[in-house]
XYZ file of N, CA and C in Angstrom:
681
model
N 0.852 -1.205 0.000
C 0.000 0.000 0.000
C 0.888 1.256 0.000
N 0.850 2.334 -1.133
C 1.564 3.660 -0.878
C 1.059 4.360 0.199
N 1.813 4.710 0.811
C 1.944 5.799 1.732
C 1.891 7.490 1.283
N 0.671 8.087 2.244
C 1.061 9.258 1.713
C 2.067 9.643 1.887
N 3.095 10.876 1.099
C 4.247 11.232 1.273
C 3.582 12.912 1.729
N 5.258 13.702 2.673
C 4.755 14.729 3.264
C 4.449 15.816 2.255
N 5.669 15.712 1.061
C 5.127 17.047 0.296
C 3.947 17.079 -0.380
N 3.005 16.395 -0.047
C 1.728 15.838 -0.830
C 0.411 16.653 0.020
N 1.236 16.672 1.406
C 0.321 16.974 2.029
C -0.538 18.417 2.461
N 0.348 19.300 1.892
C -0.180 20.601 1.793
C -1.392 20.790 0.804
N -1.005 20.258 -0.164
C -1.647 19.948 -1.905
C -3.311 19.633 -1.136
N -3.056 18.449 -0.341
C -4.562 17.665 -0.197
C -5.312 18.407 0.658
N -4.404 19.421 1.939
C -5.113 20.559 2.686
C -5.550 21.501 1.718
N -4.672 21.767 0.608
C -5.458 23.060 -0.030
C -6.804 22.603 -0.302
N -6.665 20.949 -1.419
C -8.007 20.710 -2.147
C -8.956 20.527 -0.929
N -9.092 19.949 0.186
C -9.965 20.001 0.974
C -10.791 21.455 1.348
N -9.639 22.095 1.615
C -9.794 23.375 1.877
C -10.984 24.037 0.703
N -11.026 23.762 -0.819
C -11.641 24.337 -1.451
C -12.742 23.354 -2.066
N -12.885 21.905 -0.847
C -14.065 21.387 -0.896
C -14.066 19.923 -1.891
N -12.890 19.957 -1.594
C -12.351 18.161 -3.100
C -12.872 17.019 -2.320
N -13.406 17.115 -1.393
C -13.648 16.261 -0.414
C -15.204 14.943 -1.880
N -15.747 15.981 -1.534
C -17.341 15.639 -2.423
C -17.362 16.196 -4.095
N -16.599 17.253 -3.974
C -16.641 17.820 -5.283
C -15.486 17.952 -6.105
N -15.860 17.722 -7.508
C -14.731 17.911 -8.491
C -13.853 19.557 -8.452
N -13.432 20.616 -8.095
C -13.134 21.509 -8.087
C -12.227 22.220 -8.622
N -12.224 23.401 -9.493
C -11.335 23.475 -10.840
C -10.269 24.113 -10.275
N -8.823 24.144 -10.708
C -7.914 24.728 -10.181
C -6.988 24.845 -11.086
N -5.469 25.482 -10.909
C -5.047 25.901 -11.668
C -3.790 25.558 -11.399
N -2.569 24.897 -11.528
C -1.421 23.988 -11.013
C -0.320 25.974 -10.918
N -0.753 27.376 -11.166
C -0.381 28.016 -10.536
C -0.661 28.621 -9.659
N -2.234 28.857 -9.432
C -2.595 29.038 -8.163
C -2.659 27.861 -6.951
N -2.218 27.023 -7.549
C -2.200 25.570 -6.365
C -0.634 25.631 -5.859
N 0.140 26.177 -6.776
C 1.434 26.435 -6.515
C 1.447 27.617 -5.555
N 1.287 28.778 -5.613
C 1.539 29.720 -5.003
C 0.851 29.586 -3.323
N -0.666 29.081 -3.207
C -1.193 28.394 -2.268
C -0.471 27.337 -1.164
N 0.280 26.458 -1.811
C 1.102 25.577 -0.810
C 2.429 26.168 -1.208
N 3.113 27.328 -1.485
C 4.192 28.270 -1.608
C 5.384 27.209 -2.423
N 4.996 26.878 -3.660
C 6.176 25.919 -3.941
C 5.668 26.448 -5.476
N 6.447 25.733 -6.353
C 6.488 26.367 -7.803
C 5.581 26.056 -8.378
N 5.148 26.365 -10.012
C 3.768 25.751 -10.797
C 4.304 24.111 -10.907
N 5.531 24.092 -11.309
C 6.171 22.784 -12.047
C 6.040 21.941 -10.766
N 6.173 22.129 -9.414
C 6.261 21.254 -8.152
C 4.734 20.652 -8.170
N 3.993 21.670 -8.103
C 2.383 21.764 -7.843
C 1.981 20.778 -8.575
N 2.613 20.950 -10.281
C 1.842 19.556 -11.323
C 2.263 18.634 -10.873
N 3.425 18.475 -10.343
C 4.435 17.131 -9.990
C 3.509 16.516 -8.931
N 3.216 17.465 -7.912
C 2.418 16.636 -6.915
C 1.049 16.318 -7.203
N -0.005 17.214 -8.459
C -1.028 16.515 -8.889
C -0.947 15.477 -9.747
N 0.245 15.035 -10.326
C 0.356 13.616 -11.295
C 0.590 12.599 -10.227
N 1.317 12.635 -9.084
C 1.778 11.837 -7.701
C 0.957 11.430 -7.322
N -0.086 12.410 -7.176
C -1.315 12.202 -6.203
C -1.870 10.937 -7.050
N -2.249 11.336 -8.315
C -3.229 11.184 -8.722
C -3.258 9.551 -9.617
N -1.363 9.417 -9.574
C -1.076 7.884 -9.808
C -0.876 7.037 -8.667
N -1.048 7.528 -7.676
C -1.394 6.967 -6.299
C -2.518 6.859 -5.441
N -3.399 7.064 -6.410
C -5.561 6.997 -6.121
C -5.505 7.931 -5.188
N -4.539 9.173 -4.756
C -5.225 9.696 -3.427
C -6.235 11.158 -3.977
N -6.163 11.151 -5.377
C -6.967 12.099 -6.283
C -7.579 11.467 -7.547
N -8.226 12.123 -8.251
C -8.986 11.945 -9.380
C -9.118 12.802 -9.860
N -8.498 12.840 -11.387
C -8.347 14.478 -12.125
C -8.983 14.565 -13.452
N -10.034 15.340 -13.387
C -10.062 15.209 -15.180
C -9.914 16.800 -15.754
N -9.257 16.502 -16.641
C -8.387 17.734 -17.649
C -9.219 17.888 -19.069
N -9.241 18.952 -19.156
C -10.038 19.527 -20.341
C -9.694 20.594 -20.888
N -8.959 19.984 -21.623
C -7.782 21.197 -22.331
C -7.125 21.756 -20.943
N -7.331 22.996 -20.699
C -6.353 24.095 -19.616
C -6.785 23.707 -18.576
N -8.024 23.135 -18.572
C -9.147 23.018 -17.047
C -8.607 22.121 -16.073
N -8.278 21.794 -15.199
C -8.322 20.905 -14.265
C -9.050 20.671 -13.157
N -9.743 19.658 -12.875
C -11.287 19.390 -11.902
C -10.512 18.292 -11.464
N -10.434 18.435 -9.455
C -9.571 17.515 -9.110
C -10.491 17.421 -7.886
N -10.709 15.723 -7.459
C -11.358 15.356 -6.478
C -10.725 14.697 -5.463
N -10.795 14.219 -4.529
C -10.020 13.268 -3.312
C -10.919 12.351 -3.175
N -9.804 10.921 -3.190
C -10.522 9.980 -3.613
C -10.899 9.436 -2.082
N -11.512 8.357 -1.756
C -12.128 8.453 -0.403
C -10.670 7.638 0.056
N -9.541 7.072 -0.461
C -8.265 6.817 -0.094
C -7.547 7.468 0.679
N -7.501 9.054 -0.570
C -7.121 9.819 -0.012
C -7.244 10.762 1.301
N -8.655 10.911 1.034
C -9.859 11.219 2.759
C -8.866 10.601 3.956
N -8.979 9.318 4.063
C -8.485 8.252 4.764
C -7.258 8.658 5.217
N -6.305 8.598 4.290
C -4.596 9.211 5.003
C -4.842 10.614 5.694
N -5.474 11.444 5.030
C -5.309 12.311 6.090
C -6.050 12.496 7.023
N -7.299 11.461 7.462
C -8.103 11.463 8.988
C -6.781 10.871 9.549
N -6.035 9.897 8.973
C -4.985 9.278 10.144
C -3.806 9.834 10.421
N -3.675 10.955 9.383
C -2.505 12.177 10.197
C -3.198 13.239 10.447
N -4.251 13.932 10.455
C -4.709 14.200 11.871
C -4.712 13.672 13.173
N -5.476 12.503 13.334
C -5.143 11.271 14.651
C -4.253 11.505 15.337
N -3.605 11.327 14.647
C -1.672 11.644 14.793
C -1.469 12.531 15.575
N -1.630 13.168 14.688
C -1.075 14.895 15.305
C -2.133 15.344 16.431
N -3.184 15.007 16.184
C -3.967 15.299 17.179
C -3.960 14.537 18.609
N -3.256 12.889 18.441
C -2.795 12.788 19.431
C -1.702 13.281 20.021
N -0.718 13.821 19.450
C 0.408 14.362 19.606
C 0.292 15.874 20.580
N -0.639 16.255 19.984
C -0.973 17.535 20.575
C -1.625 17.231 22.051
N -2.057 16.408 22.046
C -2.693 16.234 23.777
C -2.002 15.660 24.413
N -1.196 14.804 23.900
C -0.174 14.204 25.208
C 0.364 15.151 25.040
N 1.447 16.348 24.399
C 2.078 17.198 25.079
C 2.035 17.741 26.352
N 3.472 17.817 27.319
C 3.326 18.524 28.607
C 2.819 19.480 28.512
N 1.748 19.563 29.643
C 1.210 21.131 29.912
C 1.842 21.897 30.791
N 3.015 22.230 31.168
C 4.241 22.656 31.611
C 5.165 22.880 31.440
N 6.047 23.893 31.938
C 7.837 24.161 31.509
C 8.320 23.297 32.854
N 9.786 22.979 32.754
C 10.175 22.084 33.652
C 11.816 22.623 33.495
N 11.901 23.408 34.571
C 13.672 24.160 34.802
C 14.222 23.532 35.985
N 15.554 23.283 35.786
C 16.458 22.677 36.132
C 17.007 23.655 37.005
N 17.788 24.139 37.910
C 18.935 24.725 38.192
C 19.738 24.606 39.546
N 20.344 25.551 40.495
C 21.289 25.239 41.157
C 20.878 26.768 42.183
N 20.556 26.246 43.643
C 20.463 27.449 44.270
C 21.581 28.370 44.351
N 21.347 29.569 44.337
C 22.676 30.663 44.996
C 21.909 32.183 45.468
N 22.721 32.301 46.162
C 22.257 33.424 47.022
C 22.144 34.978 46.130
N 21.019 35.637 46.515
C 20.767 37.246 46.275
C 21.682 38.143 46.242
N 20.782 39.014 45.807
C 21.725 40.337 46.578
C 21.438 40.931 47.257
N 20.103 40.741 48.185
C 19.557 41.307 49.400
C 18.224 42.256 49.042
N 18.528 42.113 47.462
C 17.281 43.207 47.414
C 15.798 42.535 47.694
N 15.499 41.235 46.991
C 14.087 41.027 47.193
C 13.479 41.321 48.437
N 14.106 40.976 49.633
C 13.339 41.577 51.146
C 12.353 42.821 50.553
N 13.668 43.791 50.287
C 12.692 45.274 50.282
C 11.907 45.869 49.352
N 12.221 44.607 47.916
C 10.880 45.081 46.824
C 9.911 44.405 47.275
N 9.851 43.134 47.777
C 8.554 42.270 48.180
C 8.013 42.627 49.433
N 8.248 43.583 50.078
C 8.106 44.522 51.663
C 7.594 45.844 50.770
N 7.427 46.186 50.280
C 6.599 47.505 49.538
C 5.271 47.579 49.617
N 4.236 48.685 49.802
C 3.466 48.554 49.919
C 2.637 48.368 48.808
N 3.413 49.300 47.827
C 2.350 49.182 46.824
C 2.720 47.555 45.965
N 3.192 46.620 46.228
C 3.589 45.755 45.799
C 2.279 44.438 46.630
N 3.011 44.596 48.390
C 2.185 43.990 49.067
C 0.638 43.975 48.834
N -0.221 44.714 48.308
C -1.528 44.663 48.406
C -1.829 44.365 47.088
N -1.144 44.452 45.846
C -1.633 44.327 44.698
C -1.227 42.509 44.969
N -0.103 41.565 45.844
C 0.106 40.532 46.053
C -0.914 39.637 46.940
N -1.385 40.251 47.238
C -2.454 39.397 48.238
C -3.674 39.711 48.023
N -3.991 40.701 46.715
C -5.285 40.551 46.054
C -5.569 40.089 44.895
N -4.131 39.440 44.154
C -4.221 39.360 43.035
C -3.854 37.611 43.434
N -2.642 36.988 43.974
C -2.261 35.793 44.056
C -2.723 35.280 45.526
N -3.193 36.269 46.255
C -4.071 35.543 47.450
C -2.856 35.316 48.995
N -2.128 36.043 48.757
C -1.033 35.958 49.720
C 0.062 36.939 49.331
N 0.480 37.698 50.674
C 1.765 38.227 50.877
C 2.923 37.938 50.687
N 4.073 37.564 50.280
C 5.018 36.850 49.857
C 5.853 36.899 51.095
N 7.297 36.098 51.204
C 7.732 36.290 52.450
C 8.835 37.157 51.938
N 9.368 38.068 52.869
C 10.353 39.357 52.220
C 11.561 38.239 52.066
N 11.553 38.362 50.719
C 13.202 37.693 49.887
C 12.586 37.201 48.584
N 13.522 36.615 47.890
C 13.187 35.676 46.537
C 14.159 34.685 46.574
N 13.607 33.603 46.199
C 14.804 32.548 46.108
C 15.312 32.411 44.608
N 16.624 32.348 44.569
C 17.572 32.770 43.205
C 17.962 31.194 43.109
N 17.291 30.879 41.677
C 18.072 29.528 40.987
C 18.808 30.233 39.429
N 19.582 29.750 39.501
C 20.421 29.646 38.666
C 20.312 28.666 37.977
N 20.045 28.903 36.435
C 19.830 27.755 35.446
C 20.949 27.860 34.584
N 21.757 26.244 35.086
C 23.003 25.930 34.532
C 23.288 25.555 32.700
N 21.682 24.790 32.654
C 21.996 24.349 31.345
C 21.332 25.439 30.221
N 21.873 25.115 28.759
C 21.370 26.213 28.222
C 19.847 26.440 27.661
N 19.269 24.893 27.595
C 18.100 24.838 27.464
C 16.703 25.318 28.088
N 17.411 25.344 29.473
C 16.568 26.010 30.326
C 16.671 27.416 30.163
N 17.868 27.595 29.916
C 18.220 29.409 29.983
C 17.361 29.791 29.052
N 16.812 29.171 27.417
C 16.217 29.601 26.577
C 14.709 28.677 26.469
N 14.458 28.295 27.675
C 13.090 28.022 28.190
C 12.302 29.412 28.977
N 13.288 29.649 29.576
C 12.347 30.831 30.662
C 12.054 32.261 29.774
N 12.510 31.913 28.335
C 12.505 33.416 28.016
C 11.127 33.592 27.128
N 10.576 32.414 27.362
C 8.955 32.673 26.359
C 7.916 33.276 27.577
N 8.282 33.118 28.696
C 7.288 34.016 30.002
C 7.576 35.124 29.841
N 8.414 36.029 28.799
C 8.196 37.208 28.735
C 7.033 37.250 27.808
N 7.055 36.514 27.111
C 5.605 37.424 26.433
C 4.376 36.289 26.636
N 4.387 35.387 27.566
C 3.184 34.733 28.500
C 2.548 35.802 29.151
N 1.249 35.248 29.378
C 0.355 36.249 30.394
C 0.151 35.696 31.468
N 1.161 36.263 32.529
C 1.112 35.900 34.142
C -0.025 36.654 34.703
N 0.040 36.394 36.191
C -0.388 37.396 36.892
C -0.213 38.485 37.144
N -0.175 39.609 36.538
C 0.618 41.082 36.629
C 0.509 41.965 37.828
N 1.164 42.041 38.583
C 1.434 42.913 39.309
C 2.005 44.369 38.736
N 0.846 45.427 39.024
C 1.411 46.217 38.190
C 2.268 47.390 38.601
N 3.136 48.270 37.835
C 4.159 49.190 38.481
C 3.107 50.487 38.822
N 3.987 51.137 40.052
C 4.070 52.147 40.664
C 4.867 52.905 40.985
N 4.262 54.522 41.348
C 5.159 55.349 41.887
C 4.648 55.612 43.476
N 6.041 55.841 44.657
C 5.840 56.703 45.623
C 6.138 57.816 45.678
N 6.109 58.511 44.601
C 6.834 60.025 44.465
C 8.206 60.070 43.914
N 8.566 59.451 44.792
C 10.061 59.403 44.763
C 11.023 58.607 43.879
N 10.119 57.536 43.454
C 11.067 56.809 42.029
C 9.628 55.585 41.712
N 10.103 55.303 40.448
C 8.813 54.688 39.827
C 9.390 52.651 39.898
N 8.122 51.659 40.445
C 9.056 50.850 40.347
C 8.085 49.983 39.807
N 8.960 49.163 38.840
C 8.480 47.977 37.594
C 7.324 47.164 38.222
N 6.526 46.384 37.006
C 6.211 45.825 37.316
C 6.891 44.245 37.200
N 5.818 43.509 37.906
C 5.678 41.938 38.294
C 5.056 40.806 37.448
N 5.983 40.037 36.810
C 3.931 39.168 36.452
C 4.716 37.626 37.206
N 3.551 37.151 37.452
C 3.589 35.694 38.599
C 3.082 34.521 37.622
N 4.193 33.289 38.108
C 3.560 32.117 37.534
C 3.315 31.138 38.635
N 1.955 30.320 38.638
C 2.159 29.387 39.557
C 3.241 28.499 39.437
N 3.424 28.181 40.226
C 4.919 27.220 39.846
C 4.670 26.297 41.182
N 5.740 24.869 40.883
C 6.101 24.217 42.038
C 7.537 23.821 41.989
N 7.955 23.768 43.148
C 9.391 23.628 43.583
C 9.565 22.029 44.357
N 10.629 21.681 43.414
C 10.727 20.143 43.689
C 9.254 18.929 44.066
N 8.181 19.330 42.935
C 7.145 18.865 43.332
C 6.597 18.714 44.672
N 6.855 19.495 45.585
C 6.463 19.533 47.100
C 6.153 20.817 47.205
N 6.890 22.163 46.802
C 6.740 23.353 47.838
C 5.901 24.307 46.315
N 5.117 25.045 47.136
C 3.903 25.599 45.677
C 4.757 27.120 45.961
N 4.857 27.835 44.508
C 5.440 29.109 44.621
C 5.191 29.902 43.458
N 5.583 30.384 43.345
C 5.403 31.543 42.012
C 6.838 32.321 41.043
N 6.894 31.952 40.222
C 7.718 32.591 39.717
C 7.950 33.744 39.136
N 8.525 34.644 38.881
C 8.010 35.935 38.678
C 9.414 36.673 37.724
N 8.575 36.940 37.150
C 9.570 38.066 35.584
C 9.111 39.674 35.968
N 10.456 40.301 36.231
C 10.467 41.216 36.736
C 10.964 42.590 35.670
N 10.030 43.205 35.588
C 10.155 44.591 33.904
C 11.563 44.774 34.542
N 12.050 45.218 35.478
C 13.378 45.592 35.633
C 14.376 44.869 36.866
N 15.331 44.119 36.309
C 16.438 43.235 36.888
C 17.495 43.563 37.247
N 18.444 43.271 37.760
C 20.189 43.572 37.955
C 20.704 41.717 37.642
N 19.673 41.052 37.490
C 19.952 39.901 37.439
C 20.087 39.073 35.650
N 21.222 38.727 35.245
C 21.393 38.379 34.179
C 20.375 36.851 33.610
N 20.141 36.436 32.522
C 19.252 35.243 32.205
C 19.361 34.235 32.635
N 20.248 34.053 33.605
C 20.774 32.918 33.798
C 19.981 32.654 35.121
N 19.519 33.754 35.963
C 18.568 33.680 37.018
C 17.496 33.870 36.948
N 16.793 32.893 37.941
C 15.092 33.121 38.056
C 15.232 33.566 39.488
N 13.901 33.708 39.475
C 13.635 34.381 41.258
C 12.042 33.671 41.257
N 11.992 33.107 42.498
C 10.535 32.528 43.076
C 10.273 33.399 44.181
N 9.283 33.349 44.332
C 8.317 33.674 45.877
C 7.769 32.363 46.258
N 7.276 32.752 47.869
C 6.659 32.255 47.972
C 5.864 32.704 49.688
N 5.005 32.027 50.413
C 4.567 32.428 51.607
C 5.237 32.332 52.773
N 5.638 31.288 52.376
C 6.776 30.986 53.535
C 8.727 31.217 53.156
N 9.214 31.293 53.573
C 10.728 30.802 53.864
C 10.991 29.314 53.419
N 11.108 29.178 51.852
C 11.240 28.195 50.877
C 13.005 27.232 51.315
N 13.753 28.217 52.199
C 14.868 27.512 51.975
C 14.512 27.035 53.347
N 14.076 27.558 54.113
C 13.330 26.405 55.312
C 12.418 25.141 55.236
N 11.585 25.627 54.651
C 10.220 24.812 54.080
C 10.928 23.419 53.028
N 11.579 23.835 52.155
C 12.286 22.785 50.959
C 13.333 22.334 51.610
N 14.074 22.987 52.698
C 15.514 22.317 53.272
C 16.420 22.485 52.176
N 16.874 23.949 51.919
C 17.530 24.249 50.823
C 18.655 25.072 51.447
N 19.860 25.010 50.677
C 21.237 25.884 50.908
C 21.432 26.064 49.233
N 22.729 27.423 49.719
C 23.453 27.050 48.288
C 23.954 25.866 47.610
N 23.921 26.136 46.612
C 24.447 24.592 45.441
C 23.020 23.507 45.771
N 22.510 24.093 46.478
C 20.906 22.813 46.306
C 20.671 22.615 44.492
N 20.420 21.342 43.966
C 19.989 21.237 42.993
C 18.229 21.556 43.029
N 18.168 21.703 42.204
C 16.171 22.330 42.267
C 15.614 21.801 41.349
N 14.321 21.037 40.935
C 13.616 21.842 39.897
C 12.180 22.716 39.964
N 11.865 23.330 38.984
C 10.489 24.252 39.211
C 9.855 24.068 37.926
N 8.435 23.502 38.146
C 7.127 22.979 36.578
C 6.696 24.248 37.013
N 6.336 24.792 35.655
C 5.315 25.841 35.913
C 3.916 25.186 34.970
N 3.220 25.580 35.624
C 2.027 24.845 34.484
C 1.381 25.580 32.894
N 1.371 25.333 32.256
C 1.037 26.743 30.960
C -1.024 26.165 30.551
N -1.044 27.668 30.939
C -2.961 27.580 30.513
C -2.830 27.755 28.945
N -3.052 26.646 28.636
C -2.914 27.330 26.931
C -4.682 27.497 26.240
């Protein structure tokens, strides 16, 4: 039995697309070309392919071409949908970072001790955070270029303010968990001193108490993604 092949498969989305399913439908091997972005000469190549492989039925009349999908063809592609559609649901619904504890620089105490910070935190994520952040360091590079799609994710935003006196960034929060035991939040901060290589968590409690954590602790943190 032939197998559909992949470059075939754009071809059979277009004709579906314009209804080849039930109906003969006229087309033009350059607008079928430009449609699946490949040349006129590719386009015929893949309607003679198709069509000596039953997954079409073509009849030509002079310039005309009326091209149908044969119920063969139907068939291969309900079963790469299947496919893919199973593919798509087992995917993790989560990021999953690796890294290596190390210590601050003392600042989180006094941004997460702010007021205008504190109340937008315990009305928005349902809790006060405990003054600090815990700093992992993500060693490998995969992770380093994992955490950088939560910039343009939609967290929980904590949003910026002024006290007169200087204006300060905002927050956005991810639920997160830490070593599958301790629940926390991770948080991307509009303005850092901290290079990509660090994340920063919150959480309610004193995480390096709660997790039994020091420097060089290995970690990991799932964040879950609402897609």
């Amino acid at each position: 039995m032939t197998e559909l092949k992949i470059q075939h498969i754009l071809t059979l989305s277009y004709l579906l697309s314009k209804g080849a399913k039930y109906n003969y439908v006229s087309i033009t091997t350059s607008s079928l070309g430009k449609n699946i972005k490949k040349s006129q000469q590719a386009a015929s190549k893949h309607l003679l392919e198709l069509e000596q492989n039953q997954f079409i039925e073509r009849i030509i009349s002079g310039r005309n071409i009326s091209v149908k999908i044969t119920s063969k063809g139907y068939s291969e592609m309900v079963k790469l949908s299947a496919i893919l559609q199973k593919s798509l649901d087992s995917s993790p619904s989560h990021v999953e970072l690796k890294g290596t504890l190390v210590s601050g620089m003392g600042e989180g105490a006094y941004y997460m001790g702010l007021k205008g910070y504190t109340k937008q935190f315990q009305s928005k994520i349902g809790y006060v955070p405990y003054p600090g952040t815990l700093n992992v360091r993500l060693d490998q590079k995969i992770h380093q270029e994992a955490i950088k799609q939560f910039e343009t994710l939609n967290g929980v935003k904590i949003n910026s303010f002024s006290d007169g006196k200087r204006t300060y960034g905002w927050v956005k929060c991810f639920n997160a968990k830490l070593n599958n035991s301790t629940n926390c939040e991770l948080i991307i901060l509009e303005r850092t001193h901290h290079d990509d290589s660090i994340i920063e968590l919150i959480s309610k409690s004193c995480m390096r108490k709660t997790a039994k954590l020091k420097d060089g602790s290995k970690v990991s943190i799932k964040i879950p993604i609402n897609s």
